[in-house]
Amino acid sequence: MPSRDPLSPSSPWVELRTSAEDWDAADPSLLLGMLGQGLWIRAFEEYALELAGQGLIHGPVHSSIGQEGGAVGSVLPLRSDDFVNGSHRGHHQFLAKAFTHVLPEKTDRLPEVTDDVRTVLRRTLAEICGLTDGFCQGRGGSVHLQWREAGAMGTNAIVGGGVPQAAGFAFNQLRAGTDAVTVTYFGDGAVNIGSVLETFNLAAAWKLPVCFFIENNLYAVSTPVSEATAEARLSGRGPGFGIPSWRVDGMDPLAVQLATTEALAHMRAGHGPTVIEAEVYRYFHQNGPYPGSAFGYRDKAEERAWRDRDPLDLLRGHVVRRKLATAREVTAAGKKVAAVLREIGDTVFEPDPAGKPGVRRIRASAWPDPATVDHGVRGDLSELADSRYEEAGTFSGRLAERRFIDLVSEVIGRRMETDERVVVLGEDVNRLRGGTNGATKAALEHFPERVLGTPISENAFTGLGGGMAMDGRFRPIVEFMYADFMWVAADQLFNQIAKTRHMFGGTEAMPFVLRTKLAAGSGYGSQHTMDPAGILTTAAGLRVVAPSTPFDYVGLMNTALACDDPVVVLEHVDLYGTTGTAPVDDLDYRIPVGRAALRREGDDLTVISYLAMVGRCAEALDQVPRLRADLIDLRWLDRASLDWETIGTSVRKTGRVLIVEEGARGTSYGDWLADEIQRRLFDWLDAPVERVTGGEASPNISKVLERAAIARTEEVVAALRDIAADHDSAAR
């Protein structure tokens, strides 16, 4: 018979409950603060639902009425340098963090609605209504609230989407030598999201000071927890990753505060992450002013039972019992903030011009100017104003024939030498004497403590890098081993990193660099060999750069690392082993954003390409000497950075265009570029834009089929010969 020894988790998992003695021992200022802020949050949420019912809020309003105990209990123990982020249902946590930032720590009475508190209420209300005065200038609305000064780093509309970023905030706090922590709030639905569990694992492995705060309100929209998971005690996820975990009654604010205090002590002592599960109850549906019972997934008896355990009633009872305030004073405090909110509303709303009784509209002066719709998608590049720009043809330093991959390694190492904020992270970057291709060789030799090998968890470490960049104390270089892996991390790359700058008001930097390689022709099959340029450049917030020479790699990587926008650096494995003219010892120059390179000049044709296909285009032109062509190496691929001056000058001269790319038609970059050239330069074109691309299918393992799926020199030669034949025919 086999033996069976019971196992126990390596980290504790406890359920914490308060006693009468705990309530008697609680600091009066704590109870008054939690009650006062809870009343303010409740009044704010009730007013927001009223406005939503009047059609004055565009979009959903995910109210937190009933869940205030979890917010005030967990936020009041935090400092301003502690960070929080949250989910689409985050008004209560955002307000609690903002109030705690502007209020004094101690009070012997219910907190007053000061001018600072009025400002918080006014700007939060304006943001939820989509108005200029909002914290994010109306860009974020109800689901994207951010006030960095208070440590409120942003709520998030993607379920679980903000959790990886919180790990990035915590990484920065730890590496900066502080004892500050991050609390990331999410609901029961997010507990089963892959990026959340990936982040649990990464945070535990790296001992990051992040608290995963689960607001278990029992329903993911209308799906009960019992139908979504076999273990409904959601804090049980923590011990599986070696994370100490607490389970508390979230309707008991003091229990939440005590659990948070214990978790904070653990994290501030450098022991790593924690999990707190607070069982709470939202009184209303997923969004809007109706209870869940109106939609049939809850019954009224259940709702009444939870309302009978209201967290504000519990606080009110103990405050009055201990004679810290009278019942009349508590009622007056609630009425006061409700009156203040209506005063604020009167400055924002005006009567209906048609005179309909009880109907209001938002004042025209409160709306953002529609002309600013695209402001803040990316920065103005003023951070690059002091750059020393160089090109290979005019470079005055020492040059030699050098391997492409050596320059990749050396420039990353050089930037880590000159900027202590630069950190490299990704899978295997800290192994194999320089990662899978040697790109981190120099960094490992000189700065191994800043080269961080991650678990296989693209969503987690990409989001962590995004959080690092958003906070700004470090500048991450994130590596995807293959470009196809961006699909695994698509939420963090496209929904989070690319959009963050714009949706939070457009004023904050996002200095994030992603390196990834293209590997068509390497035999690695359909899931490791895509060209992502056509997909990446649909995301307005990303800048995309594609160096084709070792000299350019140095200058373009330096520019990417100095840029305050997120930049994706595309590399090609076919270039790594090649040699080209490159600097020997000067690795500090830059190449401007939006500057293409003219590799050859001619009057017959404009050939446009990028990465390894630039060299293949040159080879093809050598085989068709009849055509004299401009060969444009785009270098910058994103729409905001494309060098239309160089393209336009060439097209006006030649009248014909051939766009060359290696990859599949379905994800083609040339689709968009051809269309845009014909829109912008139609009057100068003598023929439709020609294209060379790969096939419809992704490259696969068979060497013969792989070759058939991609474009190489031969396909370019064939296209050039067809164009030359047309050219000759026209000349006759």
XYZ file of C-alpha atoms in Angstrom:
732
model
C 0.000 0.000 0.000
C 1.302 3.486 -0.778
C 1.868 5.785 2.154
C 0.007 9.086 2.329
C 1.377 11.985 4.311
C -0.882 15.035 4.670
C 0.590 18.236 3.231
C 0.041 21.768 4.431
C 0.685 25.014 2.589
C 3.939 26.832 3.217
C 2.104 30.092 3.948
C -0.693 30.691 6.452
C -4.325 31.069 5.480
C -6.555 32.486 8.200
C -10.051 33.798 8.693
C -10.051 36.926 10.816
C -13.116 38.001 12.827
C -13.526 40.888 15.230
C -14.763 40.678 18.791
C -16.506 43.202 21.033
C -13.119 43.849 22.634
C -11.663 44.793 19.256
C -14.369 47.392 18.735
C -13.811 48.765 22.217
C -10.052 48.962 21.662
C -10.247 50.564 18.232
C -8.744 54.048 18.014
C -11.560 56.645 17.998
C -9.990 58.493 15.067
C -10.012 55.253 13.067
C -13.717 54.604 13.669
C -14.633 58.230 12.987
C -12.518 58.287 9.856
C -13.990 55.062 8.480
C -17.550 56.180 9.208
C -17.059 59.701 7.840
C -15.451 58.534 4.635
C -17.971 55.727 4.277
C -20.816 58.236 4.506
C -19.184 60.444 1.886
C -18.665 57.528 -0.494
C -22.257 56.309 -0.012
C -23.638 59.799 -0.692
C -21.438 60.162 -3.761
C -22.546 56.825 -5.186
C -26.223 57.564 -4.551
C -25.865 60.891 -6.322
C -24.044 59.224 -9.235
C -26.881 56.715 -9.631
C -29.390 59.562 -9.554
C -27.485 61.328 -12.339
C -27.261 58.115 -14.328
C -31.018 57.725 -14.037
C -31.396 61.236 -15.465
C -29.167 60.424 -18.430
C -26.443 62.809 -17.253
C -23.710 60.156 -17.169
C -22.721 58.614 -20.479
C -21.849 54.953 -20.132
C -22.093 52.560 -17.196
C -22.021 53.455 -13.513
C -20.744 50.524 -11.471
C -21.743 51.608 -7.986
C -20.065 50.295 -4.862
C -22.999 50.870 -2.517
C -22.782 48.146 0.127
C -19.033 47.608 -0.390
C -17.754 50.739 1.375
C -16.536 48.780 4.407
C -13.898 46.971 2.377
C -12.651 50.235 0.883
C -12.339 52.364 4.023
C -11.089 49.456 6.103
C -8.247 48.715 3.694
C -7.338 52.244 2.559
C -7.190 54.148 5.854
C -4.095 52.216 7.026
C -2.254 53.257 3.841
C 0.078 56.205 3.307
C 0.128 58.587 0.354
C 3.254 56.861 -1.009
C 1.415 53.538 -1.000
C -0.308 52.841 -4.304
C -3.691 51.395 -5.161
C -5.315 50.415 -8.414
C -8.600 48.732 -9.070
C -11.333 47.461 -11.286
C -14.294 48.961 -13.133
C -16.108 49.063 -9.759
C -13.599 51.333 -8.096
C -15.226 54.629 -7.061
C -15.119 53.696 -3.381
C -11.432 52.772 -3.296
C -10.452 55.770 -5.408
C -12.383 58.172 -3.173
C -11.050 56.580 0.011
C -7.460 56.923 -1.230
C -8.035 60.518 -2.322
C -9.745 61.462 0.955
C -7.005 59.831 3.024
C -4.423 61.809 1.051
C -6.013 65.199 1.733
C -7.249 64.649 5.293
C -5.206 64.773 8.517
C -4.292 61.390 9.973
C -5.950 61.955 13.343
C -9.342 63.403 14.175
C -11.395 63.544 17.354
C -14.627 64.148 15.463
C -16.218 63.125 12.222
C -14.050 64.466 9.381
C -15.019 67.815 7.894
C -15.817 68.462 4.253
C -12.818 70.718 3.654
C -12.003 72.597 0.473
C -9.672 69.741 -0.471
C -12.453 67.208 0.013
C -14.763 69.364 -2.112
C -12.121 69.360 -4.830
C -11.894 65.571 -4.728
C -15.660 65.259 -4.973
C -15.901 67.835 -7.761
C -13.140 66.376 -9.901
C -14.303 62.772 -9.401
C -17.848 63.710 -10.345
C -16.575 65.616 -13.376
C -14.518 62.626 -14.484
C -17.454 60.253 -14.187
C -19.498 62.668 -16.295
C -16.690 62.900 -18.884
C -15.872 66.571 -18.275
C -12.714 68.663 -18.595
C -12.407 69.245 -14.852
C -12.076 65.520 -14.185
C -8.884 63.919 -12.939
C -8.309 62.500 -16.441
C -9.928 65.410 -18.311
C -13.005 63.278 -18.895
C -11.090 60.619 -20.832
C -11.483 57.889 -18.211
C -14.995 58.309 -16.934
C -16.369 55.951 -14.317
C -13.983 53.086 -15.031
C -10.596 54.842 -15.457
C -9.996 57.002 -12.383
C -6.450 58.085 -11.620
C -4.854 60.634 -9.286
C -1.161 59.823 -9.083
C -0.412 62.436 -6.426
C -2.642 60.534 -4.015
C -1.227 57.153 -5.027
C -4.415 56.210 -6.902
C -2.770 54.744 -9.996
C -5.859 53.940 -12.007
C -8.970 51.825 -12.148
C -9.437 49.463 -15.057
C -12.300 48.290 -17.259
C -10.671 44.970 -18.207
C -11.385 42.309 -15.602
C -8.069 41.655 -13.855
C -6.311 44.013 -16.266
C -4.719 46.215 -13.631
C -3.276 43.415 -11.512
C -0.012 42.915 -13.470
C 0.590 46.679 -13.408
C 0.302 46.646 -9.633
C 3.218 44.206 -9.528
C 5.196 46.782 -11.527
C 4.388 49.501 -9.000
C 5.459 47.184 -6.192
C 8.680 46.307 -8.021
C 9.568 50.002 -8.233
C 8.737 50.579 -4.593
C 10.937 47.676 -3.529
C 13.864 48.508 -5.824
C 13.731 52.169 -4.820
C 14.520 51.115 -1.248
C 11.213 52.221 0.278
C 8.816 50.270 2.467
C 5.828 51.490 0.466
C 3.382 48.906 -0.866
C 0.714 48.524 -3.531
C -2.817 47.239 -3.061
C -4.592 45.987 -6.176
C -8.357 45.523 -5.947
C -10.320 43.089 -8.083
C -13.450 41.011 -7.820
C -14.387 37.375 -7.631
C -14.640 37.193 -11.424
C -11.010 38.227 -11.854
C -9.695 35.520 -9.537
C -9.940 33.002 -12.359
C -8.247 35.228 -14.959
C -4.896 33.941 -16.180
C -3.063 37.257 -15.862
C -4.111 37.508 -12.198
C -2.789 34.054 -11.345
C 0.372 34.702 -13.378
C 0.923 37.819 -11.287
C 0.355 35.916 -8.039
C 3.174 33.624 -9.053
C 5.549 36.348 -10.234
C 4.975 38.539 -7.180
C 5.592 35.615 -4.850
C 8.747 34.531 -6.696
C 10.169 38.068 -6.531
C 8.781 38.891 -3.046
C 7.041 42.024 -4.269
C 5.150 44.152 -1.708
C 1.747 43.882 -3.361
C -1.526 43.018 -1.656
C -4.028 41.207 -3.845
C -7.323 42.435 -2.408
C -10.241 40.288 -3.564
C -13.644 41.927 -3.232
C -15.763 38.816 -3.277
C -19.235 40.224 -3.892
C -20.456 36.730 -4.791
C -21.447 37.493 -8.381
C -19.507 38.110 -11.592
C -22.275 40.167 -13.200
C -24.952 37.491 -12.661
C -22.842 34.330 -12.324
C -22.518 33.210 -8.694
C -19.120 32.217 -7.364
C -20.360 28.697 -6.693
C -20.867 28.155 -10.432
C -17.500 29.635 -11.409
C -15.163 27.718 -9.119
C -15.083 24.625 -6.951
C -13.343 26.539 -4.126
C -15.551 29.495 -3.263
C -13.179 30.664 -0.518
C -11.178 32.672 -3.009
C -8.340 33.540 -0.648
C -7.407 29.868 -0.927
C -5.617 30.803 -4.142
C -2.916 32.528 -2.115
C -1.359 29.574 -0.251
C -1.064 27.693 -3.536
C 1.500 30.313 -4.555
C 3.129 30.578 -1.136
C 1.326 33.840 -0.308
C -0.043 34.456 3.219
C -3.787 35.023 2.969
C -6.569 36.460 5.083
C -10.314 35.939 4.734
C -12.574 38.531 6.372
C -16.149 39.715 6.505
C -16.034 42.753 4.246
C -19.210 44.130 5.809
C -17.122 44.569 8.985
C -14.777 47.514 8.256
C -12.763 46.928 11.419
C -12.052 43.312 10.439
C -10.824 44.548 7.066
C -8.658 47.176 8.769
C -7.108 44.643 11.143
C -6.358 42.184 8.338
C -4.888 44.969 6.212
C -2.712 46.139 9.084
C -1.307 42.627 9.490
C -0.755 42.307 5.747
C 1.003 45.686 5.636
C 3.375 44.667 8.412
C 4.268 41.526 6.458
C 4.915 43.452 3.240
C 6.752 46.409 4.785
C 9.101 43.967 6.479
C 10.164 42.700 3.050
C 8.397 39.332 3.173
C 6.567 39.647 -0.138
C 2.944 39.684 -1.282
C -0.292 39.030 0.570
C -3.879 38.154 -0.272
C -6.962 39.522 1.459
C -10.412 38.270 0.553
C -13.235 40.479 1.815
C -16.708 39.070 1.361
C -18.909 42.025 0.467
C -22.193 42.645 -1.323
C -23.123 45.155 -3.992
C -26.672 46.277 -3.374
C -27.272 47.059 -7.029
C -26.808 45.285 -10.332
C -23.490 45.197 -12.216
C -24.219 48.776 -13.287
C -27.101 51.187 -12.887
C -29.713 51.927 -10.200
C -31.599 48.604 -10.069
C -31.048 45.690 -7.664
C -29.895 42.329 -8.882
C -33.302 40.862 -8.094
C -34.775 43.003 -10.882
C -32.820 40.836 -13.310
C -33.737 37.539 -11.709
C -30.360 36.230 -10.582
C -30.836 37.203 -6.926
C -33.917 37.264 -4.742
C -35.148 40.052 -2.509
C -34.746 38.021 0.667
C -31.022 37.611 -0.004
C -30.679 41.326 -0.692
C -32.533 42.244 2.518
C -30.332 39.928 4.561
C -27.192 41.643 3.307
C -28.635 45.139 3.747
C -29.358 44.230 7.366
C -25.572 43.874 7.751
C -24.792 47.264 6.255
C -21.183 48.307 7.048
C -22.115 51.937 7.678
C -24.846 50.938 10.119
C -22.298 48.806 11.951
C -19.830 51.692 12.182
C -22.573 54.142 13.158
C -23.718 51.893 15.966
C -20.255 51.554 17.508
C -19.422 55.249 17.116
C -22.640 56.238 18.891
C -22.256 53.498 21.518
C -18.768 54.708 22.391
C -20.020 58.312 22.465
C -17.563 59.395 19.797
C -20.403 61.196 17.999
C -24.139 61.461 18.435
C -26.669 59.935 16.112
C -27.687 63.465 15.140
C -24.097 64.359 14.244
C -23.754 61.256 12.115
C -26.990 62.057 10.274
C -25.862 65.653 9.793
C -22.535 64.488 8.342
C -24.342 62.422 5.730
C -26.677 65.278 4.856
C -23.764 67.706 4.660
C -21.905 65.797 1.963
C -25.143 65.201 0.046
C -25.747 68.949 0.053
C -22.173 69.622 -1.080
C -22.613 67.218 -3.978
C -25.756 69.018 -5.083
C -23.943 72.342 -4.865
C -21.231 70.902 -7.091
C -23.876 69.555 -9.429
C -25.440 73.005 -9.739
C -22.140 74.290 -11.166
C -22.053 71.497 -13.739
C -25.698 71.074 -14.742
C -28.264 73.568 -15.984
C -32.020 73.414 -16.556
C -33.296 72.057 -19.830
C -33.546 74.955 -22.307
C -36.996 73.783 -23.342
C -38.145 74.320 -19.780
C -39.115 70.721 -19.037
C -39.511 70.442 -15.266
C -36.868 68.355 -13.509
C -34.812 67.905 -16.683
C -31.211 69.102 -16.753
C -28.229 68.969 -19.070
C -24.494 69.442 -18.720
C -23.333 73.006 -19.268
C -21.578 73.408 -22.605
C -18.567 75.039 -20.936
C -17.906 71.883 -18.888
C -17.332 69.587 -21.867
C -13.868 68.944 -23.311
C -13.112 70.636 -26.624
C -13.773 68.017 -29.346
C -10.631 69.262 -31.088
C -8.580 67.705 -28.264
C -9.902 64.201 -28.958
C -6.468 62.889 -29.995
C -4.379 64.947 -27.593
C -2.213 62.788 -25.395
C -2.350 59.622 -27.488
C 1.403 60.089 -27.524
C 3.814 62.755 -26.339
C 5.327 65.659 -28.254
C 8.862 64.162 -28.093
C 10.169 67.231 -26.245
C 12.150 64.822 -24.066
C 14.380 64.240 -27.111
C 15.177 67.929 -27.619
C 18.813 67.638 -26.459
C 19.564 64.580 -28.615
C 22.747 64.186 -30.626
C 21.532 62.711 -33.869
C 23.851 60.833 -36.220
C 23.688 58.921 -39.487
C 26.254 56.418 -40.713
C 27.220 58.561 -43.690
C 28.190 61.586 -41.615
C 29.338 59.889 -38.396
C 32.698 61.214 -37.215
C 33.515 58.466 -34.744
C 35.406 55.232 -35.381
C 33.551 52.705 -37.520
C 34.221 49.069 -38.289
C 32.493 45.993 -39.669
C 30.663 44.537 -36.689
C 28.073 41.869 -35.935
C 24.515 43.086 -35.556
C 23.817 41.089 -32.364
C 26.958 42.448 -30.689
C 25.649 45.982 -31.120
C 22.282 44.946 -29.698
C 24.057 43.686 -26.603
C 26.459 46.585 -26.286
C 23.948 49.410 -26.601
C 21.646 47.857 -23.994
C 24.623 47.467 -21.676
C 25.693 51.049 -22.346
C 22.286 52.462 -21.500
C 22.236 50.439 -18.287
C 25.619 51.980 -17.471
C 24.432 55.558 -17.996
C 20.899 55.182 -16.611
C 20.331 53.193 -13.427
C 16.612 53.134 -14.160
C 16.976 50.751 -17.124
C 15.932 47.186 -16.271
C 15.683 44.205 -18.636
C 13.114 41.486 -18.075
C 11.826 38.495 -19.973
C 12.112 34.747 -20.320
C 15.689 33.425 -20.121
C 17.241 36.882 -20.497
C 19.406 36.134 -17.462
C 20.612 32.731 -18.694
C 22.434 31.189 -21.642
C 25.229 33.787 -21.413
C 23.053 36.509 -22.836
C 19.574 35.200 -23.466
C 18.521 33.044 -26.365
C 20.384 35.147 -28.943
C 23.050 36.988 -26.948
C 21.199 40.293 -26.650
C 21.774 40.587 -22.886
C 25.402 39.459 -22.825
C 26.854 42.865 -21.919
C 24.055 43.618 -19.482
C 24.655 40.327 -17.661
C 28.393 40.922 -17.465
C 28.064 44.331 -15.850
C 24.563 44.656 -14.333
C 23.248 41.171 -13.558
C 21.038 42.506 -10.752
C 19.015 44.446 -13.358
C 18.573 41.557 -15.792
C 15.508 39.720 -14.559
C 14.515 36.308 -15.836
C 10.770 35.867 -15.567
C 8.448 32.887 -15.408
C 6.726 32.011 -18.679
C 3.917 34.498 -18.173
C 3.799 37.175 -20.873
C 0.714 38.909 -19.514
C 2.219 39.207 -16.047
C 5.680 40.442 -16.941
C 4.469 42.714 -19.743
C 1.962 44.289 -17.378
C 4.610 44.476 -14.674
C 6.797 46.385 -17.122
C 3.860 48.641 -17.903
C 3.393 49.387 -14.207
C 7.096 50.123 -13.815
C 6.916 52.583 -16.707
C 3.708 54.201 -15.483
C 5.241 54.869 -12.079
C 8.356 56.176 -13.822
C 11.127 55.294 -11.395
C 12.429 52.598 -13.733
C 12.539 52.271 -17.514
C 11.870 48.639 -18.485
C 13.095 46.802 -21.555
C 10.723 43.866 -21.897
C 11.708 41.043 -24.228
C 9.349 38.718 -26.072
C 11.318 35.737 -27.244
C 9.171 35.701 -30.399
C 6.816 38.303 -31.813
C 3.894 35.853 -31.829
C 3.867 36.020 -28.040
C 2.329 39.470 -28.215
C -0.985 37.662 -28.729
C -0.526 36.041 -25.323
C 0.042 39.473 -23.779
C -2.428 41.289 -26.002
C -4.456 42.763 -23.135
C -1.444 44.310 -21.457
C 0.142 45.513 -24.685
C -2.896 46.864 -26.521
C -5.569 47.545 -23.871
C -3.241 48.766 -21.162
C 0.182 50.042 -22.250
C -0.881 51.478 -25.609
C -3.958 53.244 -24.199
C -2.853 54.275 -20.720
C -1.304 57.618 -21.580
C -4.359 58.865 -23.457
C -7.163 57.497 -21.288
C -5.664 58.891 -18.083
C -5.489 62.406 -19.480
C -2.460 62.376 -21.750
C -0.123 64.139 -19.343
C 1.924 61.273 -17.906
C 4.858 59.471 -19.520
C 4.890 55.765 -20.419
C 8.611 54.983 -20.996
C 8.251 51.332 -21.944
C 10.391 49.473 -24.520
C 9.440 46.060 -25.884
C 12.040 44.111 -27.873
C 10.870 41.205 -29.970
C 12.211 39.199 -32.869
C 10.815 37.983 -36.173
C 11.920 34.503 -37.158
C 10.406 33.599 -40.529
C 12.595 31.026 -42.238
C 13.933 29.588 -38.996
C 11.780 26.463 -39.039
C 9.962 27.343 -35.834
C 6.504 27.056 -37.353
C 3.289 29.027 -37.380
C 3.326 30.186 -33.766
C 6.880 31.561 -33.678
C 7.440 33.255 -37.030
C 4.916 36.032 -37.612
C 5.635 39.596 -38.689
C 3.557 41.681 -36.248
C 4.100 45.101 -37.841
C 0.647 45.309 -39.386
C -1.006 44.540 -36.049
C 1.208 46.663 -33.821
C 0.746 49.760 -35.923
C -3.037 49.687 -35.471
C -2.489 50.728 -31.827
C -2.221 54.502 -31.877
C -0.320 54.730 -28.596
C 2.591 52.537 -29.688
C 5.633 53.695 -31.592
C 7.193 50.914 -33.677
C 10.792 50.892 -34.903
C 12.526 48.348 -37.150
C 16.345 48.672 -37.399
C 17.962 46.966 -40.395
C 21.662 47.772 -39.741
C 23.843 47.598 -36.625
C 24.553 51.351 -36.834
C 20.849 52.103 -36.934
C 20.130 49.681 -34.106
C 22.310 51.691 -31.732
C 20.743 55.026 -32.616
C 17.186 53.781 -32.731
C 17.416 51.849 -29.464
C 18.890 54.919 -27.767
C 15.972 56.983 -29.043
C 13.463 54.359 -27.918
C 14.946 54.333 -24.421
C 14.875 58.126 -24.214
C 11.298 58.375 -25.497
C 8.432 58.823 -23.052
C 6.046 56.862 -25.274
C 5.916 53.052 -25.370
C 8.144 51.809 -28.190
C 8.208 48.345 -29.770
C 11.611 47.481 -31.255
C 11.323 44.842 -33.976
C 14.356 42.689 -34.715
C 14.931 39.881 -37.206
C 16.914 36.744 -36.487
C 18.321 36.842 -40.016
C 20.091 40.092 -39.125
C 21.670 38.959 -35.853
C 24.591 37.136 -37.471
C 25.168 39.680 -40.243
C 27.840 42.354 -40.160
C 27.694 45.990 -41.117
C 29.319 49.324 -40.511
C 28.891 50.227 -36.858
C 30.578 52.306 -34.155
C 33.524 50.921 -32.244
C 33.199 52.907 -29.052
C 30.543 55.657 -29.410
C 27.188 54.202 -28.396
C 25.492 57.412 -27.275
C 24.019 58.918 -30.457
C 20.390 58.774 -31.512
C 18.430 58.601 -34.749
C 15.355 60.853 -34.939
C 11.823 59.586 -34.583
C 10.164 59.729 -37.986
C 13.295 59.654 -40.119
C 13.548 56.988 -42.837
C 16.819 56.082 -44.569
C 17.313 56.310 -48.321
C 19.563 53.310 -49.046
C 19.704 53.760 -52.847
C 18.629 56.438 -55.279
C 17.027 56.187 -58.719
C 14.362 57.719 -60.917
C 12.329 54.713 -62.052
C 10.766 53.279 -58.915
C 10.290 53.772 -55.183
C 10.909 50.548 -53.227
C 9.782 50.663 -49.588
C 10.673 48.031 -47.001
C 11.957 47.390 -43.468
C 14.100 45.002 -41.424
C 15.778 42.100 -43.264
C 13.832 42.704 -46.473
C 15.746 45.966 -47.046
C 18.890 43.976 -47.767
C 16.968 41.546 -49.955
C 15.545 44.444 -51.925
C 19.106 45.683 -52.537
C 20.109 42.202 -53.716
C 17.107 42.093 -56.030
C 17.869 45.504 -57.521
C 21.384 44.297 -58.301
C 19.794 41.518 -60.365
C 17.552 43.918 -62.301
C 19.976 46.717 -63.222
C 17.528 48.021 -65.801
C 15.573 49.670 -62.943
C 17.089 52.565 -61.064
C 15.182 52.797 -57.792
C 14.969 54.727 -54.573
C 15.198 52.150 -51.798
C 13.565 53.504 -48.629
C 14.247 51.786 -45.315
C 11.297 52.990 -43.235
C 12.906 52.410 -39.813
C 9.864 53.918 -38.000
C 6.631 52.086 -38.868
C 3.882 53.526 -36.683
C 1.551 55.968 -38.364
C 2.553 58.953 -36.262
C 6.271 58.415 -36.949
C 6.238 57.514 -40.631
C 8.528 59.689 -42.770
C 6.069 61.037 -45.314
C 8.530 63.674 -46.450
C 10.984 61.063 -47.725
C 8.219 58.877 -49.192
C 6.488 61.813 -50.851
C 9.675 63.238 -52.355
C 10.529 59.864 -53.852
C 7.056 59.145 -55.245
C 6.839 62.577 -56.852
C 10.103 61.751 -58.601
C 9.465 58.151 -59.673
C 5.686 57.828 -60.033
C 5.743 54.134 -59.093
C 5.859 52.300 -55.766
C 6.716 48.745 -54.692
C 6.165 47.843 -51.044
C 8.095 44.768 -49.931
C 7.477 42.727 -46.784
C 8.243 39.194 -45.788
C 5.194 38.079 -43.880
C 1.665 36.872 -44.471
C -0.950 38.967 -46.212
C -3.424 38.732 -43.353
C -1.307 40.702 -40.880
C 0.296 42.814 -43.573
C 1.720 46.232 -42.815
C 1.798 47.022 -46.529
C -2.020 46.846 -46.791
C -2.405 50.056 -44.864
C 0.686 51.717 -46.277
C -0.358 51.114 -49.894
C -3.806 52.530 -49.221
C -2.376 55.598 -47.502
C 0.143 56.259 -50.278
C -2.651 56.163 -52.842
C -4.745 58.534 -50.740
C -1.959 61.025 -50.136
C -0.005 60.800 -53.377
C -2.528 59.682 -55.995
C -1.832 62.592 -58.345
C 1.829 61.589 -58.649
C 1.290 57.866 -59.219
C 1.581 56.514 -62.747
C 0.393 53.042 -61.721
C -1.245 51.338 -58.744
C 1.028 50.590 -55.808
C 2.657 47.183 -56.274
C 3.331 44.823 -53.391
C 5.453 41.824 -52.486
C 4.238 39.847 -49.467
C 4.233 36.332 -48.134
C 1.322 34.005 -48.697
C -1.972 33.702 -46.899
C -0.800 30.936 -44.593
C 1.547 31.423 -41.680
C 4.955 29.787 -42.200
C 4.997 26.220 -40.925
C 7.553 23.549 -40.148
C 8.025 21.950 -43.572
C 11.050 23.636 -45.111
C 9.451 23.637 -48.545
C 6.094 24.972 -47.352
C 7.761 27.514 -45.099
C 9.716 28.902 -48.034
C 6.536 29.037 -50.119
C 4.780 31.057 -47.396
C 7.277 33.918 -47.151
C 8.785 36.457 -49.498
C 12.524 36.522 -50.168
C 14.868 37.992 -52.763
C 13.432 35.859 -55.575
C 9.924 37.272 -55.124
C 11.287 40.808 -55.182
C 13.261 40.074 -58.352
C 10.120 38.746 -60.043
C 8.166 41.865 -59.103
C 10.971 44.144 -60.301
C 11.146 42.356 -63.658
C 7.403 42.783 -64.154
C 7.694 46.474 -63.359
C 10.696 46.803 -65.693
C 8.699 45.165 -68.479
C 5.843 47.602 -67.921
C 8.336 50.446 -67.878
C 9.844 49.325 -71.196
C 6.423 48.878 -72.754
C 5.369 52.364 -71.728
C 8.604 53.804 -73.099
C 7.858 52.276 -76.521
